[in-house]
C-alpha cells in the first residue's frame, strides 16, 4: 500500500490460531509460520495501532530465497 508521500506498507494476511501463532499462504501454495511472540511489536496505519512482526522474525522470513533489491533495502532498514 502506498500513500501520497510515496511511503509504503507491506501487508501480509495471516490466519491466527488459538495460541496466537499465525500462518500465511505464500504464492507457491506453501505456508509460512509466525510464532506468537513474533507479533510483539506495533505500529500505526492511518492512526490505527496494528500488530507488527519483530525485526528478528522479519529477518528470518527473508532467508531461503534469492532476495531482490527491495529485500536488500528492507533488510538494511531492519539492521
PDB file of N, CA and C in Angstrom:
ATOM      1  N   UNK A   1       0.850  -1.153   0.000  1.00  0.00           N
ATOM      2  CA  UNK A   1       0.000   0.000   0.000  1.00  0.00           C
ATOM      3  C   UNK A   1       0.903   1.226   0.000  1.00  0.00           C
ATOM      4  N   UNK A   2       0.590   2.197  -0.828  1.00  0.00           N
ATOM      5  CA  UNK A   2       1.423   3.395  -0.970  1.00  0.00           C
ATOM      6  C   UNK A   2       0.544   4.623  -0.716  1.00  0.00           C
ATOM      7  N   UNK A   3       1.106   5.594   0.018  1.00  0.00           N
ATOM      8  CA  UNK A   3       0.344   6.818   0.250  1.00  0.00           C
ATOM      9  C   UNK A   3       0.816   7.931  -0.677  1.00  0.00           C
ATOM     10  N   UNK A   4       0.215   9.086  -0.548  1.00  0.00           N
ATOM     11  CA  UNK A   4       0.523  10.201  -1.454  1.00  0.00           C
ATOM     12  C   UNK A   4       1.944  10.735  -1.283  1.00  0.00           C
ATOM     13  N   UNK A   5       2.623  10.353  -0.184  1.00  0.00           N
ATOM     14  CA  UNK A   5       4.008  10.769   0.036  1.00  0.00           C
ATOM     15  C   UNK A   5       4.995   9.682  -0.396  1.00  0.00           C
ATOM     16  N   UNK A   6       4.459   8.654  -1.089  1.00  0.00           N
ATOM     17  CA  UNK A   6       5.238   7.530  -1.606  1.00  0.00           C
ATOM     18  C   UNK A   6       5.800   6.636  -0.490  1.00  0.00           C
ATOM     19  N   UNK A   7       5.143   6.660   0.680  1.00  0.00           N
ATOM     20  CA  UNK A   7       5.519   5.744   1.756  1.00  0.00           C
ATOM     21  C   UNK A   7       4.781   4.437   1.523  1.00  0.00           C
ATOM     22  N   UNK A   8       5.475   3.324   1.812  1.00  0.00           N
ATOM     23  CA  UNK A   8       4.907   2.000   1.542  1.00  0.00           C
ATOM     24  C   UNK A   8       4.686   1.216   2.823  1.00  0.00           C
ATOM     25  N   UNK A   9       3.623   0.444   2.851  1.00  0.00           N
ATOM     26  CA  UNK A   9       3.351  -0.505   3.910  1.00  0.00           C
ATOM     27  C   UNK A   9       3.139  -1.851   3.241  1.00  0.00           C
ATOM     28  N   UNK A  10       3.826  -2.861   3.752  1.00  0.00           N
ATOM     29  CA  UNK A  10       3.741  -4.207   3.203  1.00  0.00           C
ATOM     30  C   UNK A  10       2.837  -5.028   4.116  1.00  0.00           C
ATOM     31  N   UNK A  11       1.637  -5.323   3.654  1.00  0.00           N
ATOM     32  CA  UNK A  11       0.686  -6.109   4.437  1.00  0.00           C
ATOM     33  C   UNK A  11       0.780  -7.575   4.040  1.00  0.00           C
ATOM     34  N   UNK A  12       0.712  -8.443   5.039  1.00  0.00           N
ATOM     35  CA  UNK A  12       0.648  -9.876   4.800  1.00  0.00           C
ATOM     36  C   UNK A  12      -0.563 -10.394   5.560  1.00  0.00           C
ATOM     37  N   UNK A  13      -1.511 -10.973   4.854  1.00  0.00           N
ATOM     38  CA  UNK A  13      -2.663 -11.542   5.542  1.00  0.00           C
ATOM     39  C   UNK A  13      -2.272 -12.881   6.140  1.00  0.00           C
ATOM     40  N   UNK A  14      -2.638 -13.068   7.399  1.00  0.00           N
ATOM     41  CA  UNK A  14      -2.310 -14.282   8.121  1.00  0.00           C
ATOM     42  C   UNK A  14      -3.562 -14.806   8.823  1.00  0.00           C
ATOM     43  N   UNK A  15      -3.511 -16.081   9.167  1.00  0.00           N
ATOM     44  CA  UNK A  15      -4.567 -16.710   9.952  1.00  0.00           C
ATOM     45  C   UNK A  15      -3.980 -17.081  11.303  1.00  0.00           C
ATOM     46  N   UNK A  16      -4.586 -16.552  12.361  1.00  0.00           N
ATOM     47  CA  UNK A  16      -4.111 -16.837  13.721  1.00  0.00           C
ATOM     48  C   UNK A  16      -4.783 -18.089  14.268  1.00  0.00           C
ATOM     49  N   UNK A  17      -4.015 -18.839  15.079  1.00  0.00           N
ATOM     50  CA  UNK A  17      -4.601 -19.979  15.777  1.00  0.00           C
ATOM     51  C   UNK A  17      -4.852 -19.594  17.232  1.00  0.00           C
ATOM     52  N   UNK A  18      -5.301 -20.534  18.049  1.00  0.00           N
ATOM     53  CA  UNK A  18      -5.666 -20.230  19.437  1.00  0.00           C
ATOM     54  C   UNK A  18      -4.470 -19.846  20.298  1.00  0.00           C
ATOM     55  N   UNK A  19      -3.247 -20.175  19.866  1.00  0.00           N
ATOM     56  CA  UNK A  19      -2.051 -19.833  20.638  1.00  0.00           C
ATOM     57  C   UNK A  19      -1.526 -18.446  20.308  1.00  0.00           C
ATOM     58  N   UNK A  20      -2.074 -17.814  19.266  1.00  0.00           N
ATOM     59  CA  UNK A  20      -1.580 -16.510  18.835  1.00  0.00           C
ATOM     60  C   UNK A  20      -0.534 -16.601  17.743  1.00  0.00           C
ATOM     61  N   UNK A  21      -0.151 -17.832  17.371  1.00  0.00           N
ATOM     62  CA  UNK A  21       0.752 -18.021  16.237  1.00  0.00           C
ATOM     63  C   UNK A  21      -0.063 -17.867  14.957  1.00  0.00           C
ATOM     64  N   UNK A  22       0.621 -17.666  13.843  1.00  0.00           N
ATOM     65  CA  UNK A  22      -0.106 -17.419  12.596  1.00  0.00           C
ATOM     66  C   UNK A  22       0.558 -18.142  11.434  1.00  0.00           C
ATOM     67  N   UNK A  23      -0.235 -18.346  10.381  1.00  0.00           N
ATOM     68  CA  UNK A  23       0.287 -18.884   9.130  1.00  0.00           C
ATOM     69  C   UNK A  23      -0.142 -17.965   7.993  1.00  0.00           C
ATOM     70  N   UNK A  24       0.715 -17.917   7.001  1.00  0.00           N
ATOM     71  CA  UNK A  24       0.451 -17.134   5.793  1.00  0.00           C
ATOM     72  C   UNK A  24       0.631 -18.062   4.606  1.00  0.00           C
ATOM     73  N   UNK A  25      -0.333 -18.087   3.710  1.00  0.00           N
ATOM     74  CA  UNK A  25      -0.172 -18.877   2.496  1.00  0.00           C
ATOM     75  C   UNK A  25       0.643 -18.061   1.502  1.00  0.00           C
ATOM     76  N   UNK A  26       1.762 -18.631   1.051  1.00  0.00           N
ATOM     77  CA  UNK A  26       2.644 -17.962   0.105  1.00  0.00           C
ATOM     78  C   UNK A  26       2.153 -18.180  -1.322  1.00  0.00           C
ATOM     79  N   UNK A  27       2.737 -17.443  -2.244  1.00  0.00           N
ATOM     80  CA  UNK A  27       2.307 -17.515  -3.643  1.00  0.00           C
ATOM     81  C   UNK A  27       2.464 -18.898  -4.246  1.00  0.00           C
ATOM     82  N   UNK A  28       3.451 -19.667  -3.756  1.00  0.00           N
ATOM     83  CA  UNK A  28       3.657 -21.013  -4.298  1.00  0.00           C
ATOM     84  C   UNK A  28       2.769 -22.059  -3.616  1.00  0.00           C
ATOM     85  N   UNK A  29       1.893 -21.620  -2.690  1.00  0.00           N
ATOM     86  CA  UNK A  29       0.990 -22.524  -2.000  1.00  0.00           C
ATOM     87  C   UNK A  29       1.509 -23.033  -0.667  1.00  0.00           C
ATOM     88  N   UNK A  30       2.798 -22.854  -0.411  1.00  0.00           N
ATOM     89  CA  UNK A  30       3.344 -23.295   0.871  1.00  0.00           C
ATOM     90  C   UNK A  30       2.900 -22.329   1.979  1.00  0.00           C
ATOM     91  N   UNK A  31       3.128 -22.746   3.226  1.00  0.00           N
ATOM     92  CA  UNK A  31       2.726 -21.929   4.364  1.00  0.00           C
ATOM     93  C   UNK A  31       3.948 -21.397   5.094  1.00  0.00           C
ATOM     94  N   UNK A  32       3.906 -20.131   5.447  1.00  0.00           N
ATOM     95  CA  UNK A  32       4.925 -19.522   6.302  1.00  0.00           C
ATOM     96  C   UNK A  32       4.321 -19.440   7.699  1.00  0.00           C
ATOM     97  N   UNK A  33       5.086 -19.828   8.691  1.00  0.00           N
ATOM     98  CA  UNK A  33       4.599 -19.824  10.066  1.00  0.00           C
ATOM     99  C   UNK A  33       5.262 -18.698  10.855  1.00  0.00           C
ATOM    100  N   UNK A  34       4.465 -18.065  11.680  1.00  0.00           N
ATOM    101  CA  UNK A  34       4.932 -16.952  12.507  1.00  0.00           C
ATOM    102  C   UNK A  34       4.606 -17.274  13.963  1.00  0.00           C
ATOM    103  N   UNK A  35       5.613 -17.305  14.852  1.00  0.00           N
ATOM    104  CA  UNK A  35       5.349 -17.604  16.258  1.00  0.00           C
ATOM    105  C   UNK A  35       4.608 -16.446  16.934  1.00  0.00           C
ATOM    106  N   UNK A  36       3.813 -16.767  17.935  1.00  0.00           N
ATOM    107  CA  UNK A  36       3.028 -15.731  18.612  1.00  0.00           C
ATOM    108  C   UNK A  36       3.908 -14.612  19.164  1.00  0.00           C
ATOM    109  N   UNK A  37       5.076 -14.950  19.709  1.00  0.00           N
ATOM    110  CA  UNK A  37       5.956 -13.924  20.276  1.00  0.00           C
ATOM    111  C   UNK A  37       6.524 -12.999  19.191  1.00  0.00           C
ATOM    112  N   UNK A  38       6.414 -13.403  17.943  1.00  0.00           N
ATOM    113  CA  UNK A  38       6.879 -12.568  16.835  1.00  0.00           C
ATOM    114  C   UNK A  38       6.003 -11.360  16.577  1.00  0.00           C
ATOM    115  N   UNK A  39       4.806 -11.333  17.152  1.00  0.00           N
ATOM    116  CA  UNK A  39       3.876 -10.213  16.956  1.00  0.00           C
ATOM    117  C   UNK A  39       3.904  -9.240  18.136  1.00  0.00           C
ATOM    118  N   UNK A  40       5.048  -9.084  18.759  1.00  0.00           N
ATOM    119  CA  UNK A  40       5.129  -8.241  19.963  1.00  0.00           C
ATOM    120  C   UNK A  40       5.427  -6.773  19.666  1.00  0.00           C
ATOM    121  N   UNK A  41       5.574  -6.406  18.423  1.00  0.00           N
ATOM    122  CA  UNK A  41       5.786  -5.007  18.048  1.00  0.00           C
ATOM    123  C   UNK A  41       4.468  -4.421  17.550  1.00  0.00           C
ATOM    124  N   UNK A  42       4.417  -3.101  17.447  1.00  0.00           N
ATOM    125  CA  UNK A  42       3.216  -2.456  16.911  1.00  0.00           C
ATOM    126  C   UNK A  42       3.613  -1.213  16.131  1.00  0.00           C
ATOM    127  N   UNK A  43       2.698  -0.783  15.310  1.00  0.00           N
ATOM    128  CA  UNK A  43       2.888   0.424  14.515  1.00  0.00           C
ATOM    129  C   UNK A  43       1.524   1.037  14.263  1.00  0.00           C
ATOM    130  N   UNK A  44       1.494   2.081  13.459  1.00  0.00           N
ATOM    131  CA  UNK A  44       0.240   2.772  13.171  1.00  0.00           C
ATOM    132  C   UNK A  44       0.034   2.895  11.668  1.00  0.00           C
ATOM    133  N   UNK A  45      -1.180   2.616  11.241  1.00  0.00           N
ATOM    134  CA  UNK A  45      -1.595   2.806   9.866  1.00  0.00           C
ATOM    135  C   UNK A  45      -2.836   3.686   9.919  1.00  0.00           C
ATOM    136  N   UNK A  46      -2.731   4.873   9.341  1.00  0.00           N
ATOM    137  CA  UNK A  46      -3.842   5.839   9.369  1.00  0.00           C
ATOM    138  C   UNK A  46      -4.342   6.074  10.787  1.00  0.00           C
ATOM    139  N   UNK A  47      -3.415   6.145  11.733  1.00  0.00           N
ATOM    140  CA  UNK A  47      -3.766   6.432  13.113  1.00  0.00           C
ATOM    141  C   UNK A  47      -4.291   5.242  13.904  1.00  0.00           C
ATOM    142  N   UNK A  48      -4.360   4.074  13.288  1.00  0.00           N
ATOM    143  CA  UNK A  48      -4.849   2.874  13.962  1.00  0.00           C
ATOM    144  C   UNK A  48      -3.664   1.995  14.334  1.00  0.00           C
ATOM    145  N   UNK A  49      -3.589   1.627  15.596  1.00  0.00           N
ATOM    146  CA  UNK A  49      -2.494   0.767  16.061  1.00  0.00           C
ATOM    147  C   UNK A  49      -2.700  -0.650  15.523  1.00  0.00           C
ATOM    148  N   UNK A  50      -1.637  -1.212  14.933  1.00  0.00           N
ATOM    149  CA  UNK A  50      -1.689  -2.561  14.371  1.00  0.00           C
ATOM    150  C   UNK A  50      -0.511  -3.385  14.877  1.00  0.00           C
ATOM    151  N   UNK A  51      -0.716  -4.695  14.964  1.00  0.00           N
ATOM    152  CA  UNK A  51       0.356  -5.605  15.361  1.00  0.00           C
ATOM    153  C   UNK A  51       1.372  -5.711  14.233  1.00  0.00           C
ATOM    154  N   UNK A  52       2.627  -5.745  14.599  1.00  0.00           N
ATOM    155  CA  UNK A  52       3.715  -5.875  13.623  1.00  0.00           C
ATOM    156  C   UNK A  52       4.674  -6.963  14.087  1.00  0.00           C
ATOM    157  N   UNK A  53       5.337  -7.555  13.138  1.00  0.00           N
ATOM    158  CA  UNK A  53       6.351  -8.549  13.459  1.00  0.00           C
ATOM    159  C   UNK A  53       7.615  -7.886  13.995  1.00  0.00           C
ATOM    160  N   UNK A  54       8.314  -8.587  14.860  1.00  0.00           N
ATOM    161  CA  UNK A  54       9.597  -8.104  15.342  1.00  0.00           C
ATOM    162  C   UNK A  54      10.613  -8.123  14.195  1.00  0.00           C
ATOM    163  N   UNK A  55      11.656  -7.351  14.337  1.00  0.00           N
ATOM    164  CA  UNK A  55      12.722  -7.331  13.325  1.00  0.00           C
ATOM    165  C   UNK A  55      13.358  -8.708  13.188  1.00  0.00           C
ATOM    166  N   UNK A  56      13.500  -9.440  14.310  1.00  0.00           N
ATOM    167  CA  UNK A  56      14.111 -10.769  14.267  1.00  0.00           C
ATOM    168  C   UNK A  56      13.288 -11.732  13.411  1.00  0.00           C
ATOM    169  N   UNK A  57      11.967 -11.736  13.586  1.00  0.00           N
ATOM    170  CA  UNK A  57      11.113 -12.641  12.804  1.00  0.00           C
ATOM    171  C   UNK A  57      11.081 -12.204  11.344  1.00  0.00           C
ATOM    172  N   UNK A  58      11.042 -10.903  11.100  1.00  0.00           N
ATOM    173  CA  UNK A  58      11.076 -10.428   9.712  1.00  0.00           C
ATOM    174  C   UNK A  58      12.370 -10.876   9.033  1.00  0.00           C
ATOM    175  N   UNK A  59      13.479 -10.776   9.753  1.00  0.00           N
ATOM    176  CA  UNK A  59      14.769 -11.194   9.189  1.00  0.00           C
ATOM    177  C   UNK A  59      14.771 -12.676   8.850  1.00  0.00           C
ATOM    178  N   UNK A  60      14.247 -13.505   9.739  1.00  0.00           N
ATOM    179  CA  UNK A  60      14.188 -14.948   9.483  1.00  0.00           C
ATOM    180  C   UNK A  60      13.370 -15.268   8.231  1.00  0.00           C
ATOM    181  N   UNK A  61      12.319 -14.501   7.995  1.00  0.00           N
ATOM    182  CA  UNK A  61      11.466 -14.769   6.840  1.00  0.00           C
ATOM    183  C   UNK A  61      12.047 -14.236   5.527  1.00  0.00           C
ATOM    184  N   UNK A  62      13.185 -13.572   5.596  1.00  0.00           N
ATOM    185  CA  UNK A  62      13.876 -13.160   4.374  1.00  0.00           C
ATOM    186  C   UNK A  62      14.925 -14.191   3.957  1.00  0.00           C
ATOM    187  N   UNK A  63      15.054 -15.274   4.719  1.00  0.00           N
ATOM    188  CA  UNK A  63      16.000 -16.329   4.382  1.00  0.00           C
ATOM    189  C   UNK A  63      15.313 -17.368   3.511  1.00  0.00           C
ATOM    190  N   UNK A  64      16.096 -18.111   2.740  1.00  0.00           N
ATOM    191  CA  UNK A  64      15.539 -19.230   1.994  1.00  0.00           C
ATOM    192  C   UNK A  64      15.117 -18.908   0.578  1.00  0.00           C
ATOM    193  N   UNK A  65      15.360 -17.700   0.108  1.00  0.00           N
ATOM    194  CA  UNK A  65      15.075 -17.357  -1.285  1.00  0.00           C
ATOM    195  C   UNK A  65      16.069 -16.295  -1.725  1.00  0.00           C
ATOM    196  N   UNK A  66      16.187 -16.103  -3.032  1.00  0.00           N
ATOM    197  CA  UNK A  66      17.097 -15.098  -3.554  1.00  0.00           C
ATOM    198  C   UNK A  66      16.458 -13.716  -3.382  1.00  0.00           C
ATOM    199  N   UNK A  67      17.078 -12.867  -2.572  1.00  0.00           N
ATOM    200  CA  UNK A  67      16.496 -11.544  -2.329  1.00  0.00           C
ATOM    201  C   UNK A  67      16.640 -10.629  -3.540  1.00  0.00           C
ATOM    202  N   UNK A  68      15.630  -9.789  -3.724  1.00  0.00           N
ATOM    203  CA  UNK A  68      15.719  -8.782  -4.778  1.00  0.00           C
ATOM    204  C   UNK A  68      16.148  -7.447  -4.147  1.00  0.00           C
ATOM    205  N   UNK A  69      16.175  -6.398  -4.941  1.00  0.00           N
ATOM    206  CA  UNK A  69      16.631  -5.095  -4.456  1.00  0.00           C
ATOM    207  C   UNK A  69      15.778  -4.597  -3.292  1.00  0.00           C
ATOM    208  N   UNK A  70      14.469  -4.822  -3.362  1.00  0.00           N
ATOM    209  CA  UNK A  70      13.561  -4.416  -2.288  1.00  0.00           C
ATOM    210  C   UNK A  70      13.891  -5.163  -0.997  1.00  0.00           C
ATOM    211  N   UNK A  71      14.196  -6.461  -1.105  1.00  0.00           N
ATOM    212  CA  UNK A  71      14.547  -7.242   0.079  1.00  0.00           C
ATOM    213  C   UNK A  71      15.834  -6.734   0.721  1.00  0.00           C
ATOM    214  N   UNK A  72      16.834  -6.412  -0.107  1.00  0.00           N
ATOM    215  CA  UNK A  72      18.086  -5.867   0.423  1.00  0.00           C
ATOM    216  C   UNK A  72      17.822  -4.545   1.154  1.00  0.00           C
ATOM    217  N   UNK A  73      16.984  -3.705   0.577  1.00  0.00           N
ATOM    218  CA  UNK A  73      16.625  -2.433   1.206  1.00  0.00           C
ATOM    219  C   UNK A  73      15.938  -2.666   2.532  1.00  0.00           C
ATOM    220  N   UNK A  74      14.949  -3.575   2.561  1.00  0.00           N
ATOM    221  CA  UNK A  74      14.226  -3.879   3.795  1.00  0.00           C
ATOM    222  C   UNK A  74      15.152  -4.403   4.877  1.00  0.00           C
ATOM    223  N   UNK A  75      16.057  -5.306   4.506  1.00  0.00           N
ATOM    224  CA  UNK A  75      16.975  -5.882   5.492  1.00  0.00           C
ATOM    225  C   UNK A  75      17.926  -4.823   6.049  1.00  0.00           C
ATOM    226  N   UNK A  76      18.351  -3.889   5.215  1.00  0.00           N
ATOM    227  CA  UNK A  76      19.217  -2.808   5.700  1.00  0.00           C
ATOM    228  C   UNK A  76      18.472  -1.961   6.729  1.00  0.00           C
ATOM    229  N   UNK A  77      17.193  -1.700   6.490  1.00  0.00           N
ATOM    230  CA  UNK A  77      16.398  -0.932   7.452  1.00  0.00           C
ATOM    231  C   UNK A  77      16.184  -1.701   8.744  1.00  0.00           C
ATOM    232  N   UNK A  78      16.003  -3.009   8.656  1.00  0.00           N
ATOM    233  CA  UNK A  78      15.820  -3.818   9.858  1.00  0.00           C
ATOM    234  C   UNK A  78      17.088  -3.870  10.711  1.00  0.00           C
ATOM    235  N   UNK A  79      18.233  -3.836  10.047  1.00  0.00           N
ATOM    236  CA  UNK A  79      19.514  -3.901  10.778  1.00  0.00           C
ATOM    237  C   UNK A  79      19.693  -2.647  11.605  1.00  0.00           C
TER     238      UNK A  79
END
